[in-house]
CSV table of C-alpha atoms in Angstrom, one decimal:
chain,number,residue,atom,x,y,z
A,1,MET,CA,57.6,-1.3,-2.8
A,2,GLU,CA,59.0,0.2,0.2
A,3,ASN,CA,56.1,2.7,0.1
A,4,LYS,CA,53.9,0.1,0.5
A,5,GLU,CA,55.4,-1.6,3.6
A,6,THR,CA,55.4,1.9,5.1
A,7,TYR,CA,51.5,2.7,4.1
A,8,TRP,CA,50.8,-0.7,5.8
A,9,SER,CA,52.8,-0.4,8.8
A,10,GLU,CA,51.1,2.9,9.3
A,11,ASN,CA,47.8,1.6,8.5
A,12,LEU,CA,48.5,-1.4,11.0
A,13,ARG,CA,49.4,1.8,13.8
A,14,ILE,CA,46.1,3.4,13.2
A,15,ILE,CA,44.1,0.1,13.7
A,16,PHE,CA,46.0,-0.6,17.0
A,17,ILE,CA,45.2,2.6,18.3
A,18,CYS,CA,41.6,2.1,17.3
A,19,LEU,CA,41.4,-1.1,19.0
A,20,ALA,CA,43.4,0.1,22.2
A,21,ILE,CA,40.8,3.1,22.4
A,22,TRP,CA,37.8,0.2,22.0
A,23,PHE,CA,39.6,-1.7,24.6
A,24,VAL,CA,39.8,1.3,27.1
A,25,VAL,CA,36.4,2.9,26.8
A,26,SER,CA,34.6,-0.5,26.5
A,27,PHE,CA,36.7,-2.7,29.0
A,28,GLY,CA,38.7,-0.6,31.1
A,29,PHE,CA,36.1,2.8,31.4
A,30,GLY,CA,32.4,0.5,31.7
A,31,LEU,CA,34.1,-2.6,33.8
A,32,LEU,CA,37.3,-2.3,35.2
A,33,LEU,CA,37.3,1.1,36.3
A,34,VAL,CA,33.9,1.5,36.8
A,35,GLU,CA,34.1,2.0,40.7
A,36,PRO,CA,36.4,4.7,41.0
A,37,LEU,CA,34.6,6.4,38.0
A,38,ASN,CA,31.5,6.2,39.4
A,39,ALA,CA,32.7,8.6,42.2
A,40,ILE,CA,32.5,11.5,39.3
A,41,ARG,CA,29.2,12.3,38.3
A,42,LEU,CA,27.9,13.6,34.8
A,43,GLY,CA,24.6,15.3,34.1
A,44,GLY,CA,23.7,13.2,37.3
A,45,TYR,CA,24.8,10.0,36.1
A,46,LYS,CA,27.4,7.9,37.3
A,47,LEU,CA,30.6,8.3,34.9
A,48,GLY,CA,31.3,4.6,35.2
A,49,PHE,CA,27.7,3.4,34.4
A,50,TRP,CA,27.3,6.0,31.9
A,51,PHE,CA,30.6,4.7,30.2
A,52,ALA,CA,29.1,1.5,30.1
A,53,GLN,CA,25.6,2.4,28.9
A,54,GLN,CA,26.0,5.2,26.4
A,55,GLY,CA,29.6,6.9,26.3
A,56,SER,CA,31.1,4.1,25.0
A,57,ILE,CA,28.7,3.8,22.0
A,58,TYR,CA,29.7,7.3,21.5
A,59,ALA,CA,33.4,6.6,21.5
A,60,PHE,CA,32.7,4.0,18.9
A,61,LEU,CA,31.1,6.3,16.4
A,62,ALA,CA,33.9,8.9,17.1
A,63,LEU,CA,36.5,6.5,16.5
A,64,VAL,CA,34.7,5.2,12.8
A,65,PHE,CA,35.1,9.0,11.7
A,66,TRP,CA,38.5,9.4,13.1
A,67,TYR,CA,39.7,6.1,11.5
A,68,SER,CA,38.4,7.1,8.3
A,69,ALA,CA,39.7,10.7,8.3
A,70,LYS,CA,43.2,9.3,9.3
A,71,MET,CA,43.0,6.4,6.6
A,72,ASN,CA,42.2,9.1,3.9
A,73,THR,CA,45.2,11.2,4.8
A,74,LEU,CA,47.3,8.2,4.5
A,75,ASP,CA,46.0,7.4,1.0
A,76,LYS,CA,46.7,10.6,-0.1
A,77,LYS,CA,50.1,10.9,1.6
A,78,TYR,CA,51.3,7.4,0.0
A,79,ASP,CA,49.0,8.5,-3.4
A,80,VAL,CA,46.9,5.3,-2.9
A,81,GLY,CA,43.7,5.8,-5.0
A,82,SER,CA,40.5,4.4,-4.2
B,1,MET,CA,30.9,7.7,2.1
B,2,ASN,CA,34.4,6.5,1.0
B,3,ARG,CA,35.8,2.9,1.3
B,4,HIS,CA,37.3,3.5,5.0
B,5,LEU,CA,34.2,4.5,6.3
B,6,LYS,CA,32.3,1.5,4.9
B,7,VAL,CA,34.9,-0.7,6.3
B,8,ALA,CA,34.7,0.9,9.6
B,9,PHE,CA,30.9,0.6,9.6
B,10,MET,CA,31.0,-2.8,8.6
B,11,VAL,CA,33.8,-4.0,11.6
B,12,ALA,CA,32.4,-1.9,14.3
B,13,PRO,CA,29.2,-4.3,14.8
B,14,ILE,CA,31.6,-7.1,15.3
B,15,LEU,CA,33.8,-5.3,18.1
B,16,LEU,CA,30.4,-4.1,19.5
B,17,VAL,CA,29.1,-7.9,19.8
B,18,LEU,CA,32.7,-9.1,21.2
B,19,GLY,CA,32.8,-6.4,23.5
B,20,TRP,CA,29.3,-7.1,24.7
B,21,GLY,CA,30.2,-11.0,24.8
B,22,GLY,CA,33.4,-10.3,26.4
B,23,ALA,CA,31.7,-8.0,29.3
B,24,ASP,CA,29.3,-10.7,29.7
B,25,PHE,CA,31.9,-13.4,30.4
B,26,TYR,CA,33.7,-11.2,32.8
B,27,GLU,CA,30.8,-10.2,34.9
B,28,GLU,CA,29.6,-13.9,35.0
B,29,SER,CA,33.0,-15.0,36.2
B,30,LYS,CA,33.2,-12.2,38.8
B,31,ALA,CA,29.4,-13.0,40.0
B,32,ASN,CA,30.4,-16.4,40.6
B,33,GLU,CA,33.1,-15.5,43.0
B,34,THR,CA,32.1,-16.3,46.7
B,35,ARG,CA,32.0,-13.0,48.7
B,36,PHE,CA,30.9,-13.0,52.2
B,37,ILE,CA,28.4,-10.5,53.6
B,38,GLN,CA,27.7,-9.8,57.0
B,39,LEU,CA,23.7,-9.5,58.0
B,40,GLU,CA,22.8,-6.9,60.5
B,41,GLN,CA,19.8,-7.3,63.2
B,42,GLU,CA,17.1,-4.8,62.3
B,43,GLY,CA,15.9,-3.9,65.7
B,44,GLN,CA,15.2,-6.6,68.5
B,45,CYS,CA,15.2,-10.3,67.3
B,46,ASP,CA,12.5,-12.4,68.8
B,47,ILE,CA,12.2,-15.7,66.8
B,48,ILE,CA,9.0,-17.2,68.9
B,49,ASN,CA,7.1,-14.1,68.4
B,50,LYS,CA,7.8,-13.8,64.4
B,51,ASN,CA,9.8,-10.6,64.8
B,52,CYS,CA,13.4,-11.3,63.8
B,53,VAL,CA,14.8,-9.6,60.5
B,54,LEU,CA,18.4,-9.7,59.4
B,55,LYS,CA,19.4,-7.2,56.5
B,56,SER,CA,22.3,-6.5,54.0
B,57,GLY,CA,20.9,-3.7,51.6
B,58,GLU,CA,18.1,-5.4,49.7
B,59,PHE,CA,18.7,-8.4,51.0
B,60,LYS,CA,16.4,-9.5,54.2
B,61,VAL,CA,16.0,-12.6,56.2
B,62,ASN,CA,13.1,-13.3,58.2
B,63,VAL,CA,13.5,-16.0,60.9
B,64,PHE,CA,10.5,-17.3,62.9
B,65,ASP,CA,9.2,-20.3,64.6
B,66,LYS,CA,6.3,-22.1,63.7
B,67,ASP,CA,5.1,-24.7,66.4
B,68,GLY,CA,8.9,-25.9,67.2
B,69,VAL,CA,10.1,-25.5,63.4
B,70,THR,CA,12.4,-22.9,62.4
B,71,VAL,CA,11.8,-21.1,59.3
B,72,VAL,CA,13.9,-18.8,57.5
B,73,ASN,CA,12.3,-16.5,54.4
B,74,SER,CA,14.3,-14.5,52.3
B,75,THR,CA,13.6,-11.7,50.0
B,76,PHE,CA,16.1,-13.6,47.0
B,77,PRO,CA,16.0,-17.4,46.7
B,78,LEU,CA,18.8,-19.1,48.5
B,79,ASP,CA,21.0,-22.2,47.5
B,80,THR,CA,21.5,-23.5,51.2
B,81,ALA,CA,20.4,-22.2,54.5
B,82,THR,CA,22.1,-23.3,57.6
B,83,LEU,CA,21.0,-22.5,61.2
B,84,PHE,CA,23.6,-22.7,64.1
B,85,LEU,CA,22.3,-23.0,67.6
B,86,VAL,CA,25.3,-21.6,69.8
B,87,ASP,CA,25.3,-22.4,73.6
B,88,GLU,CA,26.6,-20.7,76.4
B,89,ASN,CA,30.2,-22.5,76.0
B,90,ASP,CA,30.4,-21.2,72.3
B,91,LYS,CA,29.7,-25.0,71.0
B,92,MET,CA,27.4,-24.9,67.9
B,93,THR,CA,24.7,-27.1,66.7
B,94,THR,CA,24.5,-27.3,62.9
B,95,TYR,CA,20.7,-27.4,61.4
B,96,GLN,CA,21.1,-27.8,57.7
B,97,LEU,CA,17.6,-26.3,56.7
B,98,GLY,CA,15.6,-28.0,54.0
B,99,MET,CA,13.6,-26.2,51.2
B,100,GLN,CA,9.9,-25.7,51.4
B,101,LEU,CA,7.9,-25.4,48.4
B,102,THR,CA,10.2,-22.4,47.1
B,103,PRO,CA,13.9,-21.6,47.4
B,104,TYR,CA,12.6,-18.3,49.4
B,105,TYR,CA,11.3,-20.5,52.4
B,106,TRP,CA,13.7,-22.9,54.2
B,107,SER,CA,12.9,-24.8,57.5
B,108,ARG,CA,13.6,-27.4,59.8
B,109,GLU,CA,12.7,-28.6,63.3
B,110,THR,CA,14.8,-27.4,66.2
B,111,PRO,CA,14.7,-27.4,69.8
B,112,LEU,CA,14.6,-23.5,69.7
B,113,ARG,CA,11.0,-23.2,70.8
B,114,GLN,CA,11.8,-25.5,73.8
B,115,LEU,CA,15.1,-23.4,74.7
B,116,VAL,CA,13.5,-19.8,74.4
B,117,SER,CA,9.7,-20.6,75.1
B,118,ASN,CA,9.4,-18.3,78.5
B,119,LYS,CA,9.4,-14.3,78.5
B,120,GLY,CA,13.1,-13.1,78.6
B,121,GLU,CA,14.7,-16.4,77.8
B,122,GLY,CA,17.1,-15.9,75.0
B,123,HIS,CA,19.6,-17.7,72.8
B,124,LYS,CA,22.4,-16.9,70.6
B,125,LEU,CA,22.0,-18.3,66.8
B,126,ARG,CA,24.0,-17.8,63.6
B,127,LEU,CA,22.9,-18.1,60.2
B,128,LEU,CA,24.6,-19.2,56.7
B,129,ALA,CA,22.5,-18.4,53.6
B,130,GLN,CA,23.9,-18.8,50.3
B,131,ILE,CA,23.1,-17.4,47.2
B,132,LYS,CA,24.9,-17.3,43.9
B,133,GLY,CA,27.9,-15.3,44.1
B,134,GLY,CA,27.7,-14.8,47.9
B,135,GLN,CA,27.5,-16.3,51.3
B,136,TYR,CA,25.6,-14.2,53.9
B,137,ILE,CA,26.8,-14.9,57.5
B,138,SER,CA,25.0,-13.4,60.7
B,139,GLU,CA,25.3,-13.9,64.6
B,140,PHE,CA,22.2,-12.8,66.4
B,141,TYR,CA,20.3,-13.0,69.5
B,142,THR,CA,17.0,-13.9,70.1
B,143,GLN,CA,15.1,-12.9,72.8
B,144,THR,CA,11.6,-13.9,73.7
B,145,ALA,CA,9.7,-10.8,74.6
B,146,LYS,CA,6.4,-12.1,75.4
């Protein structure tokens, strides 16, 4: 029982980290901080613009795989079978 | 593909749509905030001889007189346009312009032609052009060149 609760709380922690990164990358870099980021150039593009157009999508994809890897590690740690 | 990866791939589009909706809402509310932008005179301004352009970035306003009717023509559609004739005592007379066939053209009969019909005569004016999300303001001086 205790194991289940710890598993669930760690699971929630991973989800909240994912949501925080999702918010920072999409709203933070793409909208709220777009002006200061636009002062930096990445491959000729303004960084704020790049995040709004492409960067956030790459970050979301990376997040999907990171989440999956973290959850697999968690499953193994708590011996939760698929 | 394990179950966590499947779940993540199912949730990701929902978050993407939520993000898109949120960003759209944010941009919309930001665009509705009223901002004041100053229009600068582009070279000499001579309304009578159809040579008066005010600009700010890509937004340009051409002010000219056509048989006693003052016309304002802009590069973006306007919501309202108001012209103020300012006399030597800095007193303003307001002329709310009416839309012509399109919101790119606004006009109204004003006494401007009588005031600056002769060469060398000038007059101070102010313009307030309102578009969605901003008000363009300008104080300029027309002088008849010929």
